[in-house]
Tab-separated table of C-alpha atoms in Angstrom:
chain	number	residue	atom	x	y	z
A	75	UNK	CA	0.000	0.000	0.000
A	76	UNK	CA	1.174	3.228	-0.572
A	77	UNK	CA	1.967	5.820	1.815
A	78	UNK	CA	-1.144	7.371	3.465
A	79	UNK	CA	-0.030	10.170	5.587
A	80	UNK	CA	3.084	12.369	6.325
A	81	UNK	CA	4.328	15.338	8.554
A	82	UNK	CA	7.319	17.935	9.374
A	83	UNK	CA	7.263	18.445	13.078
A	84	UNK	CA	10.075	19.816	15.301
A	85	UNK	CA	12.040	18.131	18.343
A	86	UNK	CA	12.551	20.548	20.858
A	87	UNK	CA	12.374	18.576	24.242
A	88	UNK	CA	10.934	21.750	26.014
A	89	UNK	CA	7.646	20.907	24.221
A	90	UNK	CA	7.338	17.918	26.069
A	91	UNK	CA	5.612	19.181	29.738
A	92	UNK	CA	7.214	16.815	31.969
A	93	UNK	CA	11.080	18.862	30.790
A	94	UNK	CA	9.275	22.200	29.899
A	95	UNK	CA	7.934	22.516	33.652
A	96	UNK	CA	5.709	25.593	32.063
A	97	UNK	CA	8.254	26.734	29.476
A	98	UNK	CA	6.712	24.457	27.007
A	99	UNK	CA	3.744	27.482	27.416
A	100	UNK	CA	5.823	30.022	25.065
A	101	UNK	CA	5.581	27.425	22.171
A	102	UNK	CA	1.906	26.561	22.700
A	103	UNK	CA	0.823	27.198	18.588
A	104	UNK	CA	3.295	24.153	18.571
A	105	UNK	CA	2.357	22.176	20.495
A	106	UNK	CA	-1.351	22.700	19.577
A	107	UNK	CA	-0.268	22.175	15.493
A	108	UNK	CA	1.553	18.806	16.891
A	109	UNK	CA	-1.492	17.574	18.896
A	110	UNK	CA	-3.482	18.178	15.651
A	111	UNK	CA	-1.138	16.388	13.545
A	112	UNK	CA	-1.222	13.323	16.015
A	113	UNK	CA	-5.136	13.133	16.016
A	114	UNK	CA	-4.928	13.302	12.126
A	115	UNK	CA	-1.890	10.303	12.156
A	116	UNK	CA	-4.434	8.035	14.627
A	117	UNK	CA	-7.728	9.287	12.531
A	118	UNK	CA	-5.986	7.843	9.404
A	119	UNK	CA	-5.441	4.527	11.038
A	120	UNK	CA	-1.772	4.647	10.818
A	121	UNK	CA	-0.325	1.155	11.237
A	122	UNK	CA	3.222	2.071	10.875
A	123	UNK	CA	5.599	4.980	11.351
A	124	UNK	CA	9.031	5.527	9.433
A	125	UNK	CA	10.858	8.166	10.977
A	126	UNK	CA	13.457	10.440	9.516
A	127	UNK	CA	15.797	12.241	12.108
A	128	UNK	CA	18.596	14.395	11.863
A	129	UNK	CA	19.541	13.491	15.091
A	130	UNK	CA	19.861	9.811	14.719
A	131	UNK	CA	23.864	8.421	13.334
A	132	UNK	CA	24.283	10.278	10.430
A	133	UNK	CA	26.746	9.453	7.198
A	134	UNK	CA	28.871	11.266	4.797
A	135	UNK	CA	27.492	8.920	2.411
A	136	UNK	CA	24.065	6.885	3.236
A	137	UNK	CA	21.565	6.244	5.743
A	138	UNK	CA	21.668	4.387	9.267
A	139	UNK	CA	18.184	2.543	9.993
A	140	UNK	CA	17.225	1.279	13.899
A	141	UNK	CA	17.441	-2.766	13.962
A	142	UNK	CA	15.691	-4.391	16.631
A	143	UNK	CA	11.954	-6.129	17.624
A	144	UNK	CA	11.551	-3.365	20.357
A	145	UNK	CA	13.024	0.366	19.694
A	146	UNK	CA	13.036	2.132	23.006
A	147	UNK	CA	14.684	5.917	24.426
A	148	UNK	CA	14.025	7.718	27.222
A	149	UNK	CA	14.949	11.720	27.638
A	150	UNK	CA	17.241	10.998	30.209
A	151	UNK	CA	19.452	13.355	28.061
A	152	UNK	CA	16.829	16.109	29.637
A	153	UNK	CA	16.573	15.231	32.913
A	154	UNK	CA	13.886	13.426	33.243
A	155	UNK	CA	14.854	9.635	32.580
A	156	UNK	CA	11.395	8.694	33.848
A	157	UNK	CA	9.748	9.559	30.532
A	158	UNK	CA	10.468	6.247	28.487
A	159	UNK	CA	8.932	5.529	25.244
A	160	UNK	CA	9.261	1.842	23.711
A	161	UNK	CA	7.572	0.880	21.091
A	162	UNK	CA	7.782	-2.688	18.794
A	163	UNK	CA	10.152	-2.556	15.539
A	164	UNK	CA	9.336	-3.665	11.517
A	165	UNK	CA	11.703	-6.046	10.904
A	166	UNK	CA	10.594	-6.844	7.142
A	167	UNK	CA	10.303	-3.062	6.469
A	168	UNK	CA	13.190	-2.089	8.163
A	169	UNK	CA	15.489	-4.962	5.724
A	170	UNK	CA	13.819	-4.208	2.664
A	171	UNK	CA	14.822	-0.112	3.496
A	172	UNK	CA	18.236	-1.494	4.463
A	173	UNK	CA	18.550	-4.133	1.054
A	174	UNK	CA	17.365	-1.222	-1.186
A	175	UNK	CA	18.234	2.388	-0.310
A	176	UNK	CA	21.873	3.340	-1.905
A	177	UNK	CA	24.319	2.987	1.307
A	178	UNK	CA	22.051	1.740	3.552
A	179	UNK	CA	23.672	0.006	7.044
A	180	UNK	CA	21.521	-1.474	9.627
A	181	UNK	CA	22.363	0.097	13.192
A	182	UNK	CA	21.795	-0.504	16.663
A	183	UNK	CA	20.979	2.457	19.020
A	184	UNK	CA	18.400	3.994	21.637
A	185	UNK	CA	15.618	6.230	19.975
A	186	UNK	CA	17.092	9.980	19.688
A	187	UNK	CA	15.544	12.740	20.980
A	188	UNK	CA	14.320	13.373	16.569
A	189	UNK	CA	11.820	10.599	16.812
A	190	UNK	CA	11.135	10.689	20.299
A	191	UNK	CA	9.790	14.077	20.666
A	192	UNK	CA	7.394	13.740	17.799
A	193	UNK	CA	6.479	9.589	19.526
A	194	UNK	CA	5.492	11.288	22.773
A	195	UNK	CA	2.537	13.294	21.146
A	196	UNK	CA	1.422	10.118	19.204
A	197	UNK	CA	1.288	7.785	22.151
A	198	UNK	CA	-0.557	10.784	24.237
A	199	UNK	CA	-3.455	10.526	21.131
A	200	UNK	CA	-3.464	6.865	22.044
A	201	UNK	CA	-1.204	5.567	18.188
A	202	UNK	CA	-0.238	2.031	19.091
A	203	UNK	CA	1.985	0.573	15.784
A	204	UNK	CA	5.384	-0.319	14.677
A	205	UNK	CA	8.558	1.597	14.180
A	206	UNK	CA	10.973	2.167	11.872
A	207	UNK	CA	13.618	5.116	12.380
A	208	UNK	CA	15.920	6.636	9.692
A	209	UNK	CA	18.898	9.199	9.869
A	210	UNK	CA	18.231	11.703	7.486
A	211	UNK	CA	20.118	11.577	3.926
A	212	UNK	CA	23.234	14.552	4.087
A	213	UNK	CA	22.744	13.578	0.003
A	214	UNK	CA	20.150	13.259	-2.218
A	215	UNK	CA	17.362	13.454	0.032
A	216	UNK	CA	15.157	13.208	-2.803
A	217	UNK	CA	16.116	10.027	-3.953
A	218	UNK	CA	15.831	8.575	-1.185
A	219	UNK	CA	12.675	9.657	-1.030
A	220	UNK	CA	11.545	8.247	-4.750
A	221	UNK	CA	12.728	4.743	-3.507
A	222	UNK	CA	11.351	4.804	-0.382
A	223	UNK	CA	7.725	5.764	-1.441
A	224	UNK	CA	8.487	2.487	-4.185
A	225	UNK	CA	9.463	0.158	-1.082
A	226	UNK	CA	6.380	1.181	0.548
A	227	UNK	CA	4.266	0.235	-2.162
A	228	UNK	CA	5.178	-3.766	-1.277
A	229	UNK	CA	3.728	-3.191	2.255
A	230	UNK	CA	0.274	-3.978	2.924
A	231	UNK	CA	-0.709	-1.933	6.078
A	232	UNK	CA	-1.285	1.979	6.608
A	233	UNK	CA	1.731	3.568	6.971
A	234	UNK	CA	2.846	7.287	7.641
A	235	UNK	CA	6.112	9.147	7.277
A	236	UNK	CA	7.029	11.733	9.877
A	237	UNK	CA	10.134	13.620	8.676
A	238	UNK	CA	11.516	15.654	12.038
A	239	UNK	CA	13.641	18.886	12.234
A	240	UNK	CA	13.520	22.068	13.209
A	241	UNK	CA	14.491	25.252	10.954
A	242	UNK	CA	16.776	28.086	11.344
A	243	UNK	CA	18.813	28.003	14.927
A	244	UNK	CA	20.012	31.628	14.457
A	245	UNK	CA	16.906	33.086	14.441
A	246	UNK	CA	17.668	35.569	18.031
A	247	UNK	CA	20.520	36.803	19.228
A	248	UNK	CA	20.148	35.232	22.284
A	249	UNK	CA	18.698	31.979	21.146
A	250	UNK	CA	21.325	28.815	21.057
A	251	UNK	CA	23.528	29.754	18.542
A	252	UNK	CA	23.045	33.336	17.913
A	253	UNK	CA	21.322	35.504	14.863
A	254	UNK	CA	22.686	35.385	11.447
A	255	UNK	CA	21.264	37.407	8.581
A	256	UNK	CA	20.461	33.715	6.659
A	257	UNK	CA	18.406	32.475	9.770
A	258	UNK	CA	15.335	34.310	9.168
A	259	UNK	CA	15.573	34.268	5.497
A	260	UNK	CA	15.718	30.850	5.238
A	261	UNK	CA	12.845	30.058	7.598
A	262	UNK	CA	10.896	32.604	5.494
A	263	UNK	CA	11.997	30.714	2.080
A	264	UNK	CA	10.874	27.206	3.508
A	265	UNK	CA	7.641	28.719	4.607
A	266	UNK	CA	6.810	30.753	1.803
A	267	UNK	CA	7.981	27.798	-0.439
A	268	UNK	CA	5.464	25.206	1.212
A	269	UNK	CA	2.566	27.538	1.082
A	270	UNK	CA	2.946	28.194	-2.758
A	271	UNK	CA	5.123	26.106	-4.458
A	272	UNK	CA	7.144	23.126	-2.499
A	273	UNK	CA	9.816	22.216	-4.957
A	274	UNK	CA	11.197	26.038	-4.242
A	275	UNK	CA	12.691	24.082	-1.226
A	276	UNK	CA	15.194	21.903	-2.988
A	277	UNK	CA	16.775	25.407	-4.663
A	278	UNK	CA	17.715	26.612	-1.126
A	279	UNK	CA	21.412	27.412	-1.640
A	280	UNK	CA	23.513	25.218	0.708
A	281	UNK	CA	25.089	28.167	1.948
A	282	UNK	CA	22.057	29.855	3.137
A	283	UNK	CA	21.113	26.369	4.665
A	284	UNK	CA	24.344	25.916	6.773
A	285	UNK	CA	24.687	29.820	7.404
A	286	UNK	CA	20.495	29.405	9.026
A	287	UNK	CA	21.688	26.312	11.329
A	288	UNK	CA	18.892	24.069	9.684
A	289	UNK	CA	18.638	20.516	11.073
A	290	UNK	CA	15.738	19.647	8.845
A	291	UNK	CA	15.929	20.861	5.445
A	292	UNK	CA	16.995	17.336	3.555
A	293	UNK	CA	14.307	15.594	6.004
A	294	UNK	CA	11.624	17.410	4.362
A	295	UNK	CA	13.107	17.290	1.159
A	296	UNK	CA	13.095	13.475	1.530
A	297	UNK	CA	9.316	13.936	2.271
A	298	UNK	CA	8.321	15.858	-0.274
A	299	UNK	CA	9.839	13.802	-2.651
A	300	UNK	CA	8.181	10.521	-1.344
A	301	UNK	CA	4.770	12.063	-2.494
A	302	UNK	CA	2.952	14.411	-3.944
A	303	UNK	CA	0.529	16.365	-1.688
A	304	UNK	CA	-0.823	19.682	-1.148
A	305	UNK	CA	0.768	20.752	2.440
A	306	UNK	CA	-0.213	22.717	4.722
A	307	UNK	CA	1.280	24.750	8.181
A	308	UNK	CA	-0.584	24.286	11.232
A	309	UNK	CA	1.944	26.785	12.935
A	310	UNK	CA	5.229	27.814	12.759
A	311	UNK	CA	7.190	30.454	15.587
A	312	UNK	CA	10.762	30.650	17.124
A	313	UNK	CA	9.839	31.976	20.749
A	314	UNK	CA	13.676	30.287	21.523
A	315	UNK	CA	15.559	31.469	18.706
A	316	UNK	CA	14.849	28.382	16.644
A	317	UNK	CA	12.146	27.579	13.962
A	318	UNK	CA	9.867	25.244	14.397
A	319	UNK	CA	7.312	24.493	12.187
A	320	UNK	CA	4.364	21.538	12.133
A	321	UNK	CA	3.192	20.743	8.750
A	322	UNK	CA	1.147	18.082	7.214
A	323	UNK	CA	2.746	17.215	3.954
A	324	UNK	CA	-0.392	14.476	2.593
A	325	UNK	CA	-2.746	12.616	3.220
A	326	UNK	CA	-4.397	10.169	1.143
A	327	UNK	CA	-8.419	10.239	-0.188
A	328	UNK	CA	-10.290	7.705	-1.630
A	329	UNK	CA	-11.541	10.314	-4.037
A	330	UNK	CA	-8.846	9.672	-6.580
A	331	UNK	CA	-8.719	6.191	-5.969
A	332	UNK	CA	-12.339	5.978	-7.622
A	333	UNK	CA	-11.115	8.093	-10.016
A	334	UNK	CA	-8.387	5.514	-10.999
A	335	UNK	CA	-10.928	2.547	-10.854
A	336	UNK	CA	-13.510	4.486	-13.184
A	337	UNK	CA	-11.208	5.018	-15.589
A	338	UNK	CA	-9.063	1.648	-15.695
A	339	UNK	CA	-12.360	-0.392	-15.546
A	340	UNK	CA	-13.720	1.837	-18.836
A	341	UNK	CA	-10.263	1.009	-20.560
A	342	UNK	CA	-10.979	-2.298	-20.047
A	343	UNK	CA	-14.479	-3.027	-20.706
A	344	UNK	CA	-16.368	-0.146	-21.927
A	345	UNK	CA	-17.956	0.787	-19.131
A	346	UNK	CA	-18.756	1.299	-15.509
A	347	UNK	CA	-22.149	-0.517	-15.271
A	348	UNK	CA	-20.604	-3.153	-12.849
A	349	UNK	CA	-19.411	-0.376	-10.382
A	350	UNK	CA	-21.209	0.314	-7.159
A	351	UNK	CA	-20.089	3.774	-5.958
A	352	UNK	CA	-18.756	4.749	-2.660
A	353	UNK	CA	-21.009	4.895	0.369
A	354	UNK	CA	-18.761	7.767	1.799
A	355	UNK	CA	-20.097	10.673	3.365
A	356	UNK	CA	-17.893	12.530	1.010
A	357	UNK	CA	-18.821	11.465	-2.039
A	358	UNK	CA	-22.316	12.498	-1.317
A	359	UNK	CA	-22.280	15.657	-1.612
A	360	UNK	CA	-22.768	17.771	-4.754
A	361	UNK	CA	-19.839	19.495	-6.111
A	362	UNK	CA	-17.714	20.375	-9.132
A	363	UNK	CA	-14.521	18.763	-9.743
A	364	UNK	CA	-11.460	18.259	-12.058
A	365	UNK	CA	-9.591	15.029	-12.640
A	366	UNK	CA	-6.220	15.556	-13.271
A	367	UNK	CA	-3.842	12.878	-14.955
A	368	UNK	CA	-0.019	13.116	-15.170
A	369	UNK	CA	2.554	10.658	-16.409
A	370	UNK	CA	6.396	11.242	-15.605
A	371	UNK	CA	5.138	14.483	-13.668
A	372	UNK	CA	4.182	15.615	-16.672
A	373	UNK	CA	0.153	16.230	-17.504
A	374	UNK	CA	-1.668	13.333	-19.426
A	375	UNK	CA	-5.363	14.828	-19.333
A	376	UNK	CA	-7.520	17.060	-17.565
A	377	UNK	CA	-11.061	17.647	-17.700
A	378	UNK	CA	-13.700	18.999	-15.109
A	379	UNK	CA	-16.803	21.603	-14.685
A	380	UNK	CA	-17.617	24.864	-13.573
A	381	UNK	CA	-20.664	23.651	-11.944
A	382	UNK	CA	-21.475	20.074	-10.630
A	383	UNK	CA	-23.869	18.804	-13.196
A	384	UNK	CA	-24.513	15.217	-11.485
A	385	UNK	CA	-26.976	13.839	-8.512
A	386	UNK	CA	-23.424	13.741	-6.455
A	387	UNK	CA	-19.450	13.643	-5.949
A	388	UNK	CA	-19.106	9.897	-6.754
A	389	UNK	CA	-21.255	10.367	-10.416
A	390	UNK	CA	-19.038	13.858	-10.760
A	391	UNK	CA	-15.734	11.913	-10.753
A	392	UNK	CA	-16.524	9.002	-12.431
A	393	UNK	CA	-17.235	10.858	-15.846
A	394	UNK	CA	-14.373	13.274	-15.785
A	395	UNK	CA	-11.940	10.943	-14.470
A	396	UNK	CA	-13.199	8.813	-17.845
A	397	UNK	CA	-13.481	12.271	-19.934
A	398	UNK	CA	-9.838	13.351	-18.582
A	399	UNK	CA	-8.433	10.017	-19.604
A	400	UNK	CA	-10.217	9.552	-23.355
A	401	UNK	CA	-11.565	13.301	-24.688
A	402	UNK	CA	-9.050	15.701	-23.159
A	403	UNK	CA	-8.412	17.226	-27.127
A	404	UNK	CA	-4.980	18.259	-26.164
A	405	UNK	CA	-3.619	14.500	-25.530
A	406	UNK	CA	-3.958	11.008	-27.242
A	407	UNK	CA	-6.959	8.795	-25.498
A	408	UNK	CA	-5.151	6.747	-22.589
A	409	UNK	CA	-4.244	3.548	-23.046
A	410	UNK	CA	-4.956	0.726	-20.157
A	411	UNK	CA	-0.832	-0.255	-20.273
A	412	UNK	CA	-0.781	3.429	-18.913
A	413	UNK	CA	-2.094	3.638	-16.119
A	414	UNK	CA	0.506	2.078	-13.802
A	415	UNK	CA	2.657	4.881	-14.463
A	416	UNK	CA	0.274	7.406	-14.337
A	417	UNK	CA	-1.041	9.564	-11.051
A	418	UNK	CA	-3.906	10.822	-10.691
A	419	UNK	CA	-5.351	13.853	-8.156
A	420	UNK	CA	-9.199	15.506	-7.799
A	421	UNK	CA	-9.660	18.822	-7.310
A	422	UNK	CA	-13.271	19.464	-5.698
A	423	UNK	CA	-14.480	23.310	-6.265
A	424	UNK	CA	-15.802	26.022	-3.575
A	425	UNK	CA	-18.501	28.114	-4.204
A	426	UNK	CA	-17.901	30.761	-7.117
A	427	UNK	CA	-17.366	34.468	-5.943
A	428	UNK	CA	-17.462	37.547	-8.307
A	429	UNK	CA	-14.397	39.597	-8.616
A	430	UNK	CA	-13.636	42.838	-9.565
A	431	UNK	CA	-10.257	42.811	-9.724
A	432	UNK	CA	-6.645	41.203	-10.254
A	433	UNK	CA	-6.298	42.281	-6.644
A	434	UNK	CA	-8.396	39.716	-5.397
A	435	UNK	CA	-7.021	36.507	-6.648
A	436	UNK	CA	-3.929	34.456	-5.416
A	437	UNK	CA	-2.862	32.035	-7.624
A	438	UNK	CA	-1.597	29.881	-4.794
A	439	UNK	CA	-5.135	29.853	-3.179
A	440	UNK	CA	-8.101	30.346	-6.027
A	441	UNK	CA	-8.282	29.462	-9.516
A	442	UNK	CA	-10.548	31.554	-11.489
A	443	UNK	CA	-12.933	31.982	-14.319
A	444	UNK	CA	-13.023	34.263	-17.074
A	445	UNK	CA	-16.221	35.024	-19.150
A	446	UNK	CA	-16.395	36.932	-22.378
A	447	UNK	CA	-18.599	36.775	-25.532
A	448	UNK	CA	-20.441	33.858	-24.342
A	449	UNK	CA	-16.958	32.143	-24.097
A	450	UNK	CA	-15.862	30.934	-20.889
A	451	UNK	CA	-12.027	30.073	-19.543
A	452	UNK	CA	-11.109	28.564	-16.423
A	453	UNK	CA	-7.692	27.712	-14.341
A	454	UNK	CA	-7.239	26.196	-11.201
A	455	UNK	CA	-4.862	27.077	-8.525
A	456	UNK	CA	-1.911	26.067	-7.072
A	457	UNK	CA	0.092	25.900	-10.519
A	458	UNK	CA	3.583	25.493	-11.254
A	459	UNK	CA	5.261	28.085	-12.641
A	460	UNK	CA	1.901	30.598	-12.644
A	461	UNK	CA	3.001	33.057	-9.876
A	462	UNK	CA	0.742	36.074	-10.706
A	463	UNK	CA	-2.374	36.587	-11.149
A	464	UNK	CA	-2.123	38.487	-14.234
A	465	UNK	CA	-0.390	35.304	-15.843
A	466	UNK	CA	-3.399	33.247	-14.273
A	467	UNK	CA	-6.187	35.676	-16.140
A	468	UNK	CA	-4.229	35.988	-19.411
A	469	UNK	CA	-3.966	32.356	-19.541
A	470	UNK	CA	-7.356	31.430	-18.643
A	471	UNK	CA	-8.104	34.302	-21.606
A	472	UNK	CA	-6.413	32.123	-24.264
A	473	UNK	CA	-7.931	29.164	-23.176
A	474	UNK	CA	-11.286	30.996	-24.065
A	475	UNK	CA	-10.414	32.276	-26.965
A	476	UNK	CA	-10.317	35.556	-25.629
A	477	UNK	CA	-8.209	38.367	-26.603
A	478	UNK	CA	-5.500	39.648	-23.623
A	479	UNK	CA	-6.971	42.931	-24.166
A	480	UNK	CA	-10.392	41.892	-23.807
A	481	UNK	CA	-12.792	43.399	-20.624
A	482	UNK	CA	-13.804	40.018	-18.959
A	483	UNK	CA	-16.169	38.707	-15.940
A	484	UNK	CA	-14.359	37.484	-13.541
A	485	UNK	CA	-14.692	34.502	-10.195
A	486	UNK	CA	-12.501	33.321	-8.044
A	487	UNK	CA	-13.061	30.331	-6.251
A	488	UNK	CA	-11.395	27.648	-3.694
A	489	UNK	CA	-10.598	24.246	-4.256
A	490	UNK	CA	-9.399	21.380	-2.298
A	491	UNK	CA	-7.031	19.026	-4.235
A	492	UNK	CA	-7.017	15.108	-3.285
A	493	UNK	CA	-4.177	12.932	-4.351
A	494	UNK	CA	-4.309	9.431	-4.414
């Protein structure tokens, strides 16, 4: 199964109450964001954790990965040796991440203070599951992530990735290691870049990375890479001089995983009659969507409404993820040998709201319509490479045969995007 949930949390012991003694107080958006993140981790039925630490033994070259049927720590490190956390280890995940990641070596160790600072919150939600931790890649974070979301794939339970690390540790003068100019531009950059457009994260220059006193920047790399998603902060501050941010990366839907089986069952026999649709409160209700198909990150199809035209979600999918995949004019039908390699994501669309002005639209957060001559253009947001909105209206224009020039109508509207 596929991966169906991950996270960027920080590890700052103080968060945990029993070393924080009241300090833990000054981070509280913190550790509200990581109590959500846990409920969301034990909601999705996690099974399994992999964890990715900076903190655990780290390589040149490689990875280390925890070996043992029970992976324990305590944060006696913190003074308080009392608080023990133990919890039982994978032993066919953690070989197959050990056979198959480049420089992989098995390694025996107590739980660092990376994984066990994010474990505390999940066994105070009541998660009960298997471990695996990780050191975090010093190279090529994103390959590691490609191969890991492919290992994965050959496991049948739920399982979650929580990358941990904190940002910038030069964010206050008198924080741990002093303020640098780079600190709070590079906290900004990560931010900005996982509220807009992710892969901006990778182009960090190193020397703004090691000038900032990062600990987490390839951990989050490595879970960006493992899959596509459509993140989003539940807090970030630096009361101590240090970033720390909580961030859910993805989390999987069903709604393009009925997508998928529209569409492959059409390419193989024709039709859908033998379907029975979801029961799911979700796919219920009565909304406009898109379907989006890409292949080699690159888009295969993509066809939706303005308007829901069905009696619900379920019906709404099923013909767009079949008119994505054989009438899109811009592509070739899809062929059923295809679909293995290609991904598919649904974007489900808010209520339309008239606009008067560029001013009013974000391309990060609404897509838009454009209406002109009876012709009508529309974009979604959250596009690479679209960063204004004038590029967003000029191209949804074009796409209804509309002059630049041209005086237009003009909605905005939300969406939430689902990936598989």
């Amino acid at each position: 199964m596929p991966l169906v949930y991950s996270a960027f949390v920080p590890h700052p012991p103080i968060v945990v109450p029993e070393i924080g003694r009241g300090e833990e107080a000054k981070c509280s958006q913190t550790l509200e964001a990581y109590r959500e993140i846990a409920r969301k981790l034990v909601q999705a039925q996690v099974e399994t954790v992999l964890f990715v630490s900076p903190h655990a033994t780290l390589l040149r070259k490689g990875v280390t990965i925890l070996q043992g049927d029970e992976l324990f720590g305590d944060f006696a490190a913190f003074g308080v040796p009392k608080v023990k956390l133990s919890f039982p280890g994978h032993r066919l995940l953690t070989e197959a991440l050990a056979a198959q990641l480049p420089e992989a070596f098995l390694h025996s160790e107590k739980l660092d203070h990376g994984a066990l600072v994010p474990l505390y919150f999940l066994q105070e939600a009541g998660w009960q599951g298997k471990l695996v931790e990780m050191s975090m890649p010093l190279n090529d974070p994103e390959l590691y992530g490609q191969k890991i979301a492919q290992i994965l794939k050959g496991f049948a339970e739920r399982i979650a990735l929580v990358a941990s690390g904190d940002l910038s540790h030069r964010l206050k003068e008198e924080g741990p290691s002093g303020l640098h100019p780079s600190g709070p531009k590079l906290d900004q950059w990560i931010v900005n870049s996982l509220a807009r457009d992710p892969s901006e994260i990778k182009r960090i220059p190193e020397k703004m990375a090691e000038e900032g006193g990062e600990c987490g920047w390839r951990s989050l790399r490595l879970a960006l890479a493992l899959q596509e998603g459509m993140p989003k902060i539940f807090s970030y501050e630096g009361p101590f001089g240090v970033g720390y941010m909580v961030a859910e990366l993805y989390q999987s839907s069903p709604l393009p995983s009925w997508a998928r089986l529209c569409l492959e069952t059409y390419l193989e026999e024709g039709s859908t009659r033998k379907l029975t649709p979801p029961a799911g409160e979700e796919f219920q209700l009565r909304r406009a969507c898109f379907v989006t198909l890409k292949k080699g990150g690159e888009l295969r199809g993509c066809i939706g409404t303005t308007e829901p035209w069905r009696d619900n979600l379920a019906q709404e999918i099923e013909h767009n993820a079949i008119s994505a995949g054989t009438q899109d004019p811009r592509f070739w039908p899809v062929e059923s040998s295809e679909m293995s390699s290609t991904t598919i994501s649904v974007d489900v669309l808010g209520e339309m709201e008239k606009i008067g002005s560029l001013n009013e639209l974000d391309p990060w957060r609404y897509g838009v319509v454009v209406r002109g001559r009876g012709r009508t253009g529309l974009l979604l947001p959250h596009l690479e490479g679209i960063n204004t909105a004038e590029e967003q209206v000029n191209i949804a224009k074009q796409k209804a045969g509309l002059r630049l020039e041209e005086p237009v109508e003009m909605r905005r509207f939300e969406v939430m995007r689902y990936f598989e």
